[in-house]
Amino acid sequence: MADKSNLYQLDGRVPLAQAVPFGLQHVLAMFVSNITPIIILANVVGIDKELSSILVQNCMVIAGIGTLIQLYPIWRIGSRLPIVMGISFTFLSLAIAIGTTMGMGTLIGAVIVGGIVEGLLGLCAKYWIKLIPHVVAATVVIAIGFSLLPIGANSFAGGQGAADFGSANNWIVGSVTLLVCLVCQVFAKGVMRSLSVLIGLVVGYVLAVCMGMVDFSGLANCSVISLPKLLPFTPEFNIGAILSIVAIFLVSATETIGDTSALCNSALGRNPHQQEMGNAITCDGFISSLSGIFGCTPITSFSQNVGLSAMTGVVNRFAIATGACIMILGGLFPVVGFVLTSIPQAVLGGCTIMMFGSILFAGFEMMSRSGFSQRNMIIVSLSLSVGLGFTAAQDMFKLFPEIVQTVFAQNCVAVVFLLAVLLNLVLPKEEEKAS
């Protein structure tokens, strides 16, 4: 029997029976967020239900493949860090715009080309990664944490746009789930504490079933096995669409840098290596191109799973790889996918709300290591106040070209990153003094 402490080491030997629940915990933390962008895109663009179900199946498979490659790299594609990959929300608004006006083929062609561009950018990271010192990375991590809080709150209330949003049932289920997670995290020990999110989710799910909030009516119609379909759309290449997608890929690379920094600082207790960040971005890019071949939008690192690793301390690659295999099985066996998709949003919100807060904490911890000098104060305070404040009032950007609105108006992380990098470049370093 492997030592339980191996769960808290990258390469510790962990038996399969022990690894599976921890891998499943990671899958459940990100599952709905992984499939939601595809569901929204399919609904808005007008893709029929049969093809929509194929795309949901494909996005589960590609998330599993991407996670496995991050954990166990192929050449320089993958960071060898416990990063969980999934379909990115960052591209959703632009994907809808391209899909509805130019067609899904044009969108998929842009995703394939844009992914290659980001992959090459990751391979050349040593030439530009120095533009992102620790204070900039810490600022981006804090911005990611703040940007996730509304997502957790909306899930807690039942999911934005839900007919029962903010209902008493959602409040009860979300609160019980959160309370169970909190009690396990504070009072449990060892493995039980590390599985606090999974325990809370199971309790919340059972409660939701008892309250009649889970619909099993479609379970009987699920086929036993269904293989993913490659190239459901024929790629078409439009230079305008490609340039727009490439711009968002730069934002995605920023988020990956922030996630990698937060993971290393909070869960591994060290700063990320330059090559780790570059290889994580390379994986983001090239696997996003593969995602396009599967008919899906780009894939990226998932911040909620960074928060889960930070909260539980579980970073074992094999344990998280079992979660990646569960995602792939969920794509191959529709019954597995159906059960996972039946989890109510309120349950997921109760599980994730504290995890998102732990990302903020990781950012503050990184900031303490950077020091609270006058120079750092200006970089952090101005970047966050403009990035979070201006994107909360999106109409401020209406006088700018559409591409600027797409990249910045709805993405506080992009604004925070750009300002932090520029301020770090222009502020004189000789003014930096310890506070």
Short mmCIF file of C-alpha atoms in Angstrom, two decimals:
data_model
loop_
_atom_site.label_atom_id
_atom_site.label_comp_id
_atom_site.label_asym_id
_atom_site.label_seq_id
_atom_site.Cartn_x
_atom_site.Cartn_y
_atom_site.Cartn_z
CA MET A 1 0.00 0.00 0.00
CA ALA A 2 1.44 3.33 -1.04
CA ASP A 3 2.01 6.01 1.52
CA LYS A 4 -0.87 8.49 1.58
CA SER A 5 1.71 11.29 1.54
CA ASN A 6 2.52 10.28 -2.04
CA LEU A 7 -0.72 11.99 -3.04
CA TYR A 8 0.99 15.26 -2.20
CA GLN A 9 4.01 14.54 -4.42
CA LEU A 10 4.14 14.87 -8.19
CA ASP A 11 5.51 11.40 -8.81
CA GLY A 12 4.57 9.45 -5.68
CA ARG A 13 3.29 5.90 -6.24
CA VAL A 14 -0.44 5.77 -5.57
CA PRO A 15 -2.62 2.65 -5.98
CA LEU A 16 -5.45 2.90 -8.49
CA ALA A 17 -8.18 2.46 -5.87
CA GLN A 18 -6.83 5.51 -4.02
CA ALA A 19 -6.13 7.56 -7.14
CA VAL A 20 -9.60 7.25 -8.70
CA PRO A 21 -11.58 9.30 -6.13
CA PHE A 22 -9.02 12.11 -6.27
CA GLY A 23 -9.08 12.07 -10.07
CA LEU A 24 -12.89 12.05 -10.03
CA GLN A 25 -12.85 15.05 -7.69
CA HIS A 26 -10.89 17.01 -10.30
CA VAL A 27 -13.29 15.97 -13.06
CA LEU A 28 -16.35 17.03 -11.09
CA ALA A 29 -14.74 20.39 -10.24
CA MET A 30 -14.47 21.33 -13.92
CA PHE A 31 -16.95 19.13 -15.76
CA VAL A 32 -19.82 21.58 -16.31
CA SER A 33 -17.43 24.42 -17.16
CA ASN A 34 -15.83 22.17 -19.76
CA ILE A 35 -19.01 21.33 -21.67
CA THR A 36 -20.93 24.61 -21.17
CA PRO A 37 -19.09 26.68 -23.85
CA ILE A 38 -19.86 24.02 -26.46
CA ILE A 39 -23.52 23.80 -25.41
CA ILE A 40 -23.94 27.59 -25.55
CA LEU A 41 -22.15 27.84 -28.91
CA ALA A 42 -24.25 25.04 -30.41
CA ASN A 43 -27.50 26.63 -29.21
CA VAL A 44 -26.67 30.11 -30.53
CA VAL A 45 -25.26 28.99 -33.88
CA GLY A 46 -28.18 26.62 -34.41
CA ILE A 47 -26.44 23.24 -34.51
CA ASP A 48 -28.89 20.32 -34.39
CA LYS A 49 -29.17 18.18 -31.25
CA GLU A 50 -27.47 15.12 -32.73
CA LEU A 51 -24.38 17.05 -33.74
CA SER A 52 -24.46 19.00 -30.47
CA SER A 53 -24.28 15.75 -28.49
CA ILE A 54 -21.32 14.66 -30.63
CA LEU A 55 -19.52 17.94 -29.83
CA VAL A 56 -20.16 17.53 -26.08
CA GLN A 57 -18.78 14.00 -26.33
CA ASN A 58 -15.74 15.28 -28.27
CA CYS A 59 -14.98 18.06 -25.77
CA MET A 60 -14.84 15.50 -22.95
CA VAL A 61 -12.40 13.35 -24.92
CA ILE A 62 -10.18 16.30 -25.89
CA ALA A 63 -10.11 17.58 -22.28
CA GLY A 64 -8.90 14.17 -21.14
CA ILE A 65 -6.25 13.98 -23.86
CA GLY A 66 -5.03 17.51 -23.13
CA THR A 67 -4.77 16.81 -19.40
CA LEU A 68 -2.80 13.60 -19.99
CA ILE A 69 -0.33 15.43 -22.24
CA GLN A 70 0.13 18.20 -19.67
CA LEU A 71 0.85 15.53 -17.05
CA TYR A 72 3.00 13.29 -19.26
CA PRO A 73 4.51 15.50 -21.97
CA ILE A 74 5.30 14.57 -25.54
CA TRP A 75 8.64 16.26 -26.26
CA ARG A 76 8.10 19.89 -25.14
CA ILE A 77 4.33 19.71 -25.40
CA GLY A 78 3.21 19.61 -21.77
CA SER A 79 4.50 21.01 -18.50
CA ARG A 80 4.65 17.82 -16.38
CA LEU A 81 2.59 19.73 -13.80
CA PRO A 82 -0.82 18.72 -12.36
CA ILE A 83 -2.74 20.98 -14.74
CA VAL A 84 -6.26 20.01 -15.80
CA MET A 85 -7.33 21.11 -19.28
CA GLY A 86 -10.77 21.99 -20.58
CA ILE A 87 -12.68 24.02 -23.18
CA SER A 88 -12.06 27.73 -22.55
CA PHE A 89 -14.79 30.31 -21.91
CA THR A 90 -12.36 33.02 -23.06
CA PHE A 91 -13.10 32.30 -26.73
CA LEU A 92 -16.87 31.95 -26.42
CA SER A 93 -18.08 35.42 -27.48
CA LEU A 94 -15.75 35.56 -30.48
CA ALA A 95 -16.57 31.95 -31.41
CA ILE A 96 -20.28 32.84 -31.44
CA ALA A 97 -19.61 35.90 -33.60
CA ILE A 98 -17.56 33.94 -36.15
CA GLY A 99 -19.82 30.88 -36.07
CA THR A 100 -23.01 32.87 -36.70
CA THR A 101 -21.63 35.20 -39.40
CA MET A 102 -18.99 33.11 -41.20
CA GLY A 103 -19.95 29.56 -40.31
CA MET A 104 -18.53 26.83 -38.10
CA GLY A 105 -16.04 25.79 -40.77
CA THR A 106 -14.39 29.23 -40.65
CA LEU A 107 -14.34 29.12 -36.85
CA ILE A 108 -12.69 25.70 -36.79
CA GLY A 109 -10.11 26.76 -39.39
CA ALA A 110 -9.20 29.79 -37.24
CA VAL A 111 -8.94 27.60 -34.12
CA ILE A 112 -6.57 25.17 -35.85
CA VAL A 113 -4.28 27.95 -37.13
CA GLY A 114 -4.46 30.00 -33.91
CA GLY A 115 -3.55 26.95 -31.83
CA ILE A 116 -0.44 26.40 -33.93
CA VAL A 117 0.54 30.06 -33.38
CA GLU A 118 0.19 29.74 -29.59
CA GLY A 119 2.07 26.44 -29.63
CA LEU A 120 5.00 28.05 -31.46
CA LEU A 121 4.82 30.99 -29.04
CA GLY A 122 5.25 28.55 -26.17
CA LEU A 123 8.27 26.92 -27.81
CA CYS A 124 9.88 30.38 -28.05
CA ALA A 125 8.91 31.39 -24.50
CA LYS A 126 12.51 31.90 -23.35
CA TYR A 127 12.72 34.97 -25.61
CA TRP A 128 9.71 36.78 -24.12
CA ILE A 129 8.82 35.18 -20.77
CA LYS A 130 11.18 37.60 -18.95
CA LEU A 131 8.61 40.30 -19.66
CA ILE A 132 6.47 38.62 -16.98
CA PRO A 133 8.28 38.88 -13.62
CA HIS A 134 6.83 37.58 -10.38
CA VAL A 135 4.85 40.73 -9.57
CA VAL A 136 3.10 40.61 -12.97
CA ALA A 137 2.27 36.92 -12.59
CA ALA A 138 0.92 37.53 -9.08
CA THR A 139 -1.30 40.35 -10.38
CA VAL A 140 -2.68 38.10 -13.12
CA VAL A 141 -3.40 35.32 -10.60
CA ILE A 142 -5.33 37.77 -8.40
CA ALA A 143 -7.30 38.92 -11.46
CA ILE A 144 -8.13 35.30 -12.35
CA GLY A 145 -9.38 34.73 -8.80
CA PHE A 146 -11.63 37.80 -8.90
CA SER A 147 -12.95 36.88 -12.36
CA LEU A 148 -14.01 33.42 -11.14
CA LEU A 149 -15.99 34.61 -8.11
CA PRO A 150 -19.12 35.62 -10.10
CA ILE A 151 -19.01 32.23 -11.87
CA GLY A 152 -19.09 30.43 -8.53
CA ALA A 153 -21.87 32.68 -7.24
CA ASN A 154 -24.00 32.17 -10.36
CA SER A 155 -23.59 28.40 -10.10
CA PHE A 156 -24.52 28.51 -6.40
CA ALA A 157 -27.78 30.22 -7.34
CA GLY A 158 -28.61 27.63 -10.02
CA GLY A 159 -26.75 28.86 -13.09
CA GLN A 160 -27.12 32.17 -14.91
CA GLY A 161 -30.36 32.22 -16.91
CA ALA A 162 -31.90 29.24 -15.11
CA ALA A 163 -35.66 29.41 -14.52
CA ASP A 164 -35.13 28.72 -10.81
CA PHE A 165 -32.14 31.05 -10.41
CA GLY A 166 -31.83 32.07 -6.75
CA SER A 167 -34.64 29.76 -5.64
CA ALA A 168 -34.89 28.37 -2.11
CA ASN A 169 -33.96 24.89 -3.37
CA ASN A 170 -30.74 26.17 -4.90
CA TRP A 171 -29.88 28.09 -1.74
CA ILE A 172 -30.47 24.98 0.41
CA VAL A 173 -28.49 22.60 -1.81
CA GLY A 174 -25.64 25.07 -2.40
CA SER A 175 -25.38 25.92 1.30
CA VAL A 176 -25.39 22.29 2.45
CA THR A 177 -22.76 21.39 -0.14
CA LEU A 178 -20.55 24.31 0.92
CA LEU A 179 -21.02 23.51 4.62
CA VAL A 180 -20.02 19.86 4.13
CA CYS A 181 -16.93 20.90 2.16
CA LEU A 182 -16.01 23.39 4.88
CA VAL A 183 -16.54 20.94 7.76
CA CYS A 184 -14.40 18.28 6.03
CA GLN A 185 -11.70 20.82 5.24
CA VAL A 186 -11.55 22.10 8.84
CA PHE A 187 -12.19 19.02 10.97
CA ALA A 188 -11.33 15.98 8.84
CA LYS A 189 -7.78 14.66 8.58
CA GLY A 190 -5.64 12.99 5.94
CA VAL A 191 -7.42 11.62 2.88
CA MET A 192 -10.87 12.73 4.10
CA ARG A 193 -9.70 16.33 4.19
CA SER A 194 -8.18 16.06 0.73
CA LEU A 195 -11.47 14.64 -0.58
CA SER A 196 -13.54 17.40 1.03
CA VAL A 197 -14.82 18.71 -2.32
CA LEU A 198 -15.85 15.25 -3.53
CA ILE A 199 -17.59 14.48 -0.22
CA GLY A 200 -19.45 17.77 -0.35
CA LEU A 201 -20.45 17.13 -3.94
CA VAL A 202 -21.78 13.63 -3.18
CA VAL A 203 -23.80 14.88 -0.20
CA GLY A 204 -25.16 17.80 -2.24
CA TYR A 205 -26.03 15.51 -5.15
CA VAL A 206 -27.90 13.04 -2.94
CA LEU A 207 -29.80 15.94 -1.35
CA ALA A 208 -30.65 17.31 -4.80
CA VAL A 209 -31.96 13.88 -5.87
CA CYS A 210 -34.13 13.71 -2.75
CA MET A 211 -35.49 17.18 -3.50
CA GLY A 212 -36.38 16.20 -7.08
CA MET A 213 -33.79 18.51 -8.68
CA VAL A 214 -32.11 15.80 -10.84
CA ASP A 215 -33.73 14.59 -14.07
CA PHE A 216 -32.88 11.00 -15.05
CA SER A 217 -35.46 10.77 -17.85
CA GLY A 218 -32.88 10.68 -20.65
CA LEU A 219 -30.79 7.90 -19.12
CA ALA A 220 -32.71 5.10 -20.86
CA ASN A 221 -31.94 6.59 -24.28
CA CYS A 222 -28.15 6.59 -23.81
CA SER A 223 -26.24 4.21 -26.09
CA VAL A 224 -23.67 1.89 -24.54
CA ILE A 225 -20.65 3.26 -26.42
CA SER A 226 -20.14 6.04 -28.96
CA LEU A 227 -16.85 6.86 -30.65
CA PRO A 228 -15.90 10.53 -31.16
CA LYS A 229 -16.27 11.98 -34.66
CA LEU A 230 -13.33 13.81 -36.24
CA LEU A 231 -13.81 16.88 -38.45
CA PRO A 232 -17.57 17.31 -37.97
CA PHE A 233 -17.05 20.62 -39.81
CA THR A 234 -14.87 21.15 -42.89
CA PRO A 235 -12.22 23.77 -41.96
CA GLU A 236 -12.21 27.02 -43.93
CA PHE A 237 -9.57 29.70 -43.54
CA ASN A 238 -10.37 33.41 -43.31
CA ILE A 239 -7.57 35.83 -42.43
CA GLY A 240 -9.83 38.13 -40.39
CA ALA A 241 -11.19 35.28 -38.30
CA ILE A 242 -7.69 33.86 -37.81
CA LEU A 243 -6.24 37.19 -36.60
CA SER A 244 -9.15 37.66 -34.19
CA ILE A 245 -8.71 34.17 -32.73
CA VAL A 246 -4.93 34.62 -32.46
CA ALA A 247 -5.51 37.76 -30.37
CA ILE A 248 -7.63 35.74 -27.92
CA PHE A 249 -5.00 33.00 -27.86
CA LEU A 250 -2.57 35.59 -26.47
CA VAL A 251 -5.04 36.21 -23.65
CA SER A 252 -5.35 32.46 -23.10
CA ALA A 253 -1.56 32.19 -22.85
CA THR A 254 -1.67 34.88 -20.16
CA GLU A 255 -4.20 32.88 -18.15
CA THR A 256 -2.04 29.76 -18.48
CA ILE A 257 0.96 31.66 -17.13
CA GLY A 258 -1.16 32.81 -14.18
CA ASP A 259 -2.51 29.31 -13.54
CA THR A 260 0.96 27.77 -13.72
CA SER A 261 2.34 30.37 -11.34
CA ALA A 262 -0.54 29.92 -8.89
CA LEU A 263 -0.23 26.13 -8.97
CA CYS A 264 3.51 26.10 -8.35
CA ASN A 265 3.36 28.71 -5.60
CA SER A 266 0.33 27.39 -3.74
CA ALA A 267 0.45 23.62 -4.21
CA LEU A 268 4.15 22.95 -4.88
CA GLY A 269 5.63 25.69 -2.69
CA ARG A 270 7.98 27.09 -5.31
CA ASN A 271 8.12 29.46 -8.28
CA PRO A 272 7.43 28.00 -11.73
CA HIS A 273 10.37 27.30 -14.02
CA GLN A 274 10.58 29.23 -17.25
CA GLN A 275 10.43 26.03 -19.30
CA GLU A 276 7.36 24.78 -17.40
CA MET A 277 5.41 27.89 -18.33
CA GLY A 278 6.55 27.72 -21.95
CA ASN A 279 5.68 24.02 -22.24
CA ALA A 280 2.26 24.59 -20.64
CA ILE A 281 1.52 27.26 -23.27
CA THR A 282 2.79 24.94 -26.02
CA CYS A 283 0.36 22.27 -24.85
CA ASP A 284 -2.46 24.83 -24.76
CA GLY A 285 -1.79 25.77 -28.36
CA PHE A 286 -1.16 22.48 -30.11
CA ILE A 287 -3.93 20.64 -28.23
CA SER A 288 -6.28 23.52 -29.13
CA SER A 289 -5.52 22.77 -32.79
CA LEU A 290 -6.40 19.13 -32.07
CA SER A 291 -9.56 20.38 -30.38
CA GLY A 292 -10.46 22.15 -33.62
CA ILE A 293 -10.08 18.86 -35.50
CA PHE A 294 -12.62 17.43 -33.04
CA GLY A 295 -14.94 20.35 -33.93
CA CYS A 296 -14.46 22.09 -30.58
CA THR A 297 -13.24 25.53 -29.53
CA PRO A 298 -9.78 26.01 -27.91
CA ILE A 299 -8.69 24.24 -24.73
CA THR A 300 -6.79 25.76 -21.82
CA SER A 301 -5.75 25.19 -18.21
CA PHE A 302 -8.65 25.31 -15.72
CA SER A 303 -8.25 27.72 -12.83
CA GLN A 304 -10.82 25.94 -10.65
CA ASN A 305 -8.62 22.85 -10.63
CA VAL A 306 -5.65 24.99 -9.63
CA GLY A 307 -7.79 26.13 -6.71
CA LEU A 308 -8.63 22.52 -5.87
CA SER A 309 -4.95 21.53 -5.79
CA ALA A 310 -4.17 24.58 -3.68
CA MET A 311 -6.93 23.73 -1.20
CA THR A 312 -6.27 19.97 -0.89
CA GLY A 313 -2.53 19.81 -1.61
CA VAL A 314 -3.06 16.80 -3.92
CA VAL A 315 -0.69 17.18 -6.88
CA ASN A 316 0.07 13.56 -7.75
CA ARG A 317 0.19 13.21 -11.52
CA PHE A 318 -1.09 9.66 -11.60
CA ALA A 319 -4.09 10.50 -9.42
CA ILE A 320 -5.04 13.41 -11.68
CA ALA A 321 -4.37 11.26 -14.77
CA THR A 322 -7.11 8.89 -13.57
CA GLY A 323 -9.44 11.88 -13.75
CA ALA A 324 -8.33 12.50 -17.34
CA CYS A 325 -9.13 8.88 -18.17
CA ILE A 326 -12.57 9.29 -16.57
CA MET A 327 -13.20 12.26 -18.86
CA ILE A 328 -12.23 10.20 -21.90
CA LEU A 329 -14.48 7.35 -20.74
CA GLY A 330 -17.27 9.89 -20.26
CA GLY A 331 -16.87 10.80 -23.93
CA LEU A 332 -16.81 7.18 -25.06
CA PHE A 333 -19.60 5.91 -22.78
CA PRO A 334 -22.59 8.29 -22.91
CA VAL A 335 -24.03 6.89 -19.66
CA VAL A 336 -21.01 8.19 -17.75
CA GLY A 337 -21.34 11.58 -19.38
CA PHE A 338 -25.08 11.69 -18.65
CA VAL A 339 -24.57 11.06 -14.93
CA LEU A 340 -21.88 13.73 -14.71
CA THR A 341 -23.99 16.28 -16.60
CA SER A 342 -26.95 15.64 -14.29
CA ILE A 343 -25.21 17.31 -11.33
CA PRO A 344 -27.18 20.50 -10.49
CA GLN A 345 -25.37 23.82 -10.81
CA ALA A 346 -26.10 24.67 -7.17
CA VAL A 347 -24.11 21.62 -6.05
CA LEU A 348 -21.16 22.64 -8.21
CA GLY A 349 -21.41 26.22 -6.95
CA GLY A 350 -21.28 25.06 -3.34
CA CYS A 351 -18.14 23.07 -4.12
CA THR A 352 -16.29 25.68 -6.15
CA ILE A 353 -16.96 28.95 -4.34
CA MET A 354 -14.23 28.33 -1.74
CA MET A 355 -11.85 26.92 -4.36
CA PHE A 356 -12.05 30.15 -6.33
CA GLY A 357 -11.25 32.08 -3.17
CA SER A 358 -8.16 29.92 -2.70
CA ILE A 359 -6.84 31.19 -6.05
CA LEU A 360 -7.10 34.73 -4.69
CA PHE A 361 -5.21 33.62 -1.61
CA ALA A 362 -2.50 32.10 -3.82
CA GLY A 363 -2.18 35.43 -5.62
CA PHE A 364 -1.83 37.32 -2.34
CA GLU A 365 0.81 34.82 -1.23
CA MET A 366 2.73 35.37 -4.47
CA MET A 367 2.46 39.11 -3.93
CA SER A 368 3.98 38.81 -0.46
CA ARG A 369 6.98 37.06 -2.01
CA SER A 370 7.34 39.86 -4.55
CA GLY A 371 7.43 42.47 -1.80
CA PHE A 372 5.25 45.50 -1.13
CA SER A 373 7.45 48.22 -2.61
CA GLN A 374 6.09 51.48 -3.99
CA ARG A 375 6.76 50.27 -7.52
CA ASN A 376 4.91 46.98 -6.99
CA MET A 377 2.03 48.85 -5.34
CA ILE A 378 1.58 50.99 -8.46
CA ILE A 379 1.73 47.98 -10.82
CA VAL A 380 -0.77 45.92 -8.83
CA SER A 381 -3.20 48.63 -7.77
CA LEU A 382 -3.46 50.37 -11.16
CA SER A 383 -3.64 47.12 -13.15
CA LEU A 384 -6.36 45.64 -10.95
CA SER A 385 -8.40 48.82 -10.56
CA VAL A 386 -8.45 49.50 -14.32
CA GLY A 387 -8.77 45.84 -15.35
CA LEU A 388 -11.56 44.95 -12.92
CA GLY A 389 -13.24 48.34 -12.97
CA PHE A 390 -13.32 49.06 -16.70
CA THR A 391 -14.51 45.57 -17.67
CA ALA A 392 -17.34 45.88 -15.14
CA ALA A 393 -18.55 48.83 -17.26
CA GLN A 394 -18.20 47.24 -20.69
CA ASP A 395 -19.92 50.11 -22.54
CA MET A 396 -16.76 52.15 -21.96
CA PHE A 397 -15.19 50.23 -24.84
CA LYS A 398 -17.91 50.93 -27.43
CA LEU A 399 -15.89 53.62 -29.25
CA PHE A 400 -13.07 51.12 -29.94
CA PRO A 401 -12.92 48.70 -32.91
CA GLU A 402 -14.78 45.41 -32.50
CA ILE A 403 -11.58 43.37 -32.10
CA VAL A 404 -10.55 45.54 -29.12
CA GLN A 405 -13.99 45.09 -27.55
CA THR A 406 -13.82 41.33 -28.11
CA VAL A 407 -10.39 40.96 -26.51
CA PHE A 408 -10.70 43.41 -23.63
CA ALA A 409 -14.27 44.50 -22.82
CA GLN A 410 -15.32 41.18 -21.30
CA ASN A 411 -11.94 39.89 -20.13
CA CYS A 412 -10.49 41.58 -17.07
CA VAL A 413 -7.49 39.20 -17.11
CA ALA A 414 -6.39 40.52 -20.52
CA VAL A 415 -6.60 44.16 -19.38
CA VAL A 416 -4.82 43.44 -16.11
CA PHE A 417 -2.05 41.54 -17.89
CA LEU A 418 -1.46 44.21 -20.52
CA LEU A 419 -1.32 47.03 -17.97
CA ALA A 420 0.90 45.08 -15.57
CA VAL A 421 3.41 44.28 -18.34
CA LEU A 422 3.48 47.88 -19.60
CA LEU A 423 3.87 49.35 -16.12
CA ASN A 424 6.63 46.90 -15.30
CA LEU A 425 8.46 48.02 -18.45
CA VAL A 426 8.07 51.79 -18.03
CA LEU A 427 8.37 52.30 -14.26
CA PRO A 428 11.98 52.96 -13.24
CA LYS A 429 13.39 50.06 -11.26
CA GLU A 430 15.64 52.30 -9.19
CA GLU A 431 12.52 53.57 -7.38
CA GLU A 432 11.84 50.10 -5.94
CA LYS A 433 12.29 50.10 -2.17
CA ALA A 434 11.09 47.77 0.51
CA SER A 435 8.08 49.11 2.35
#
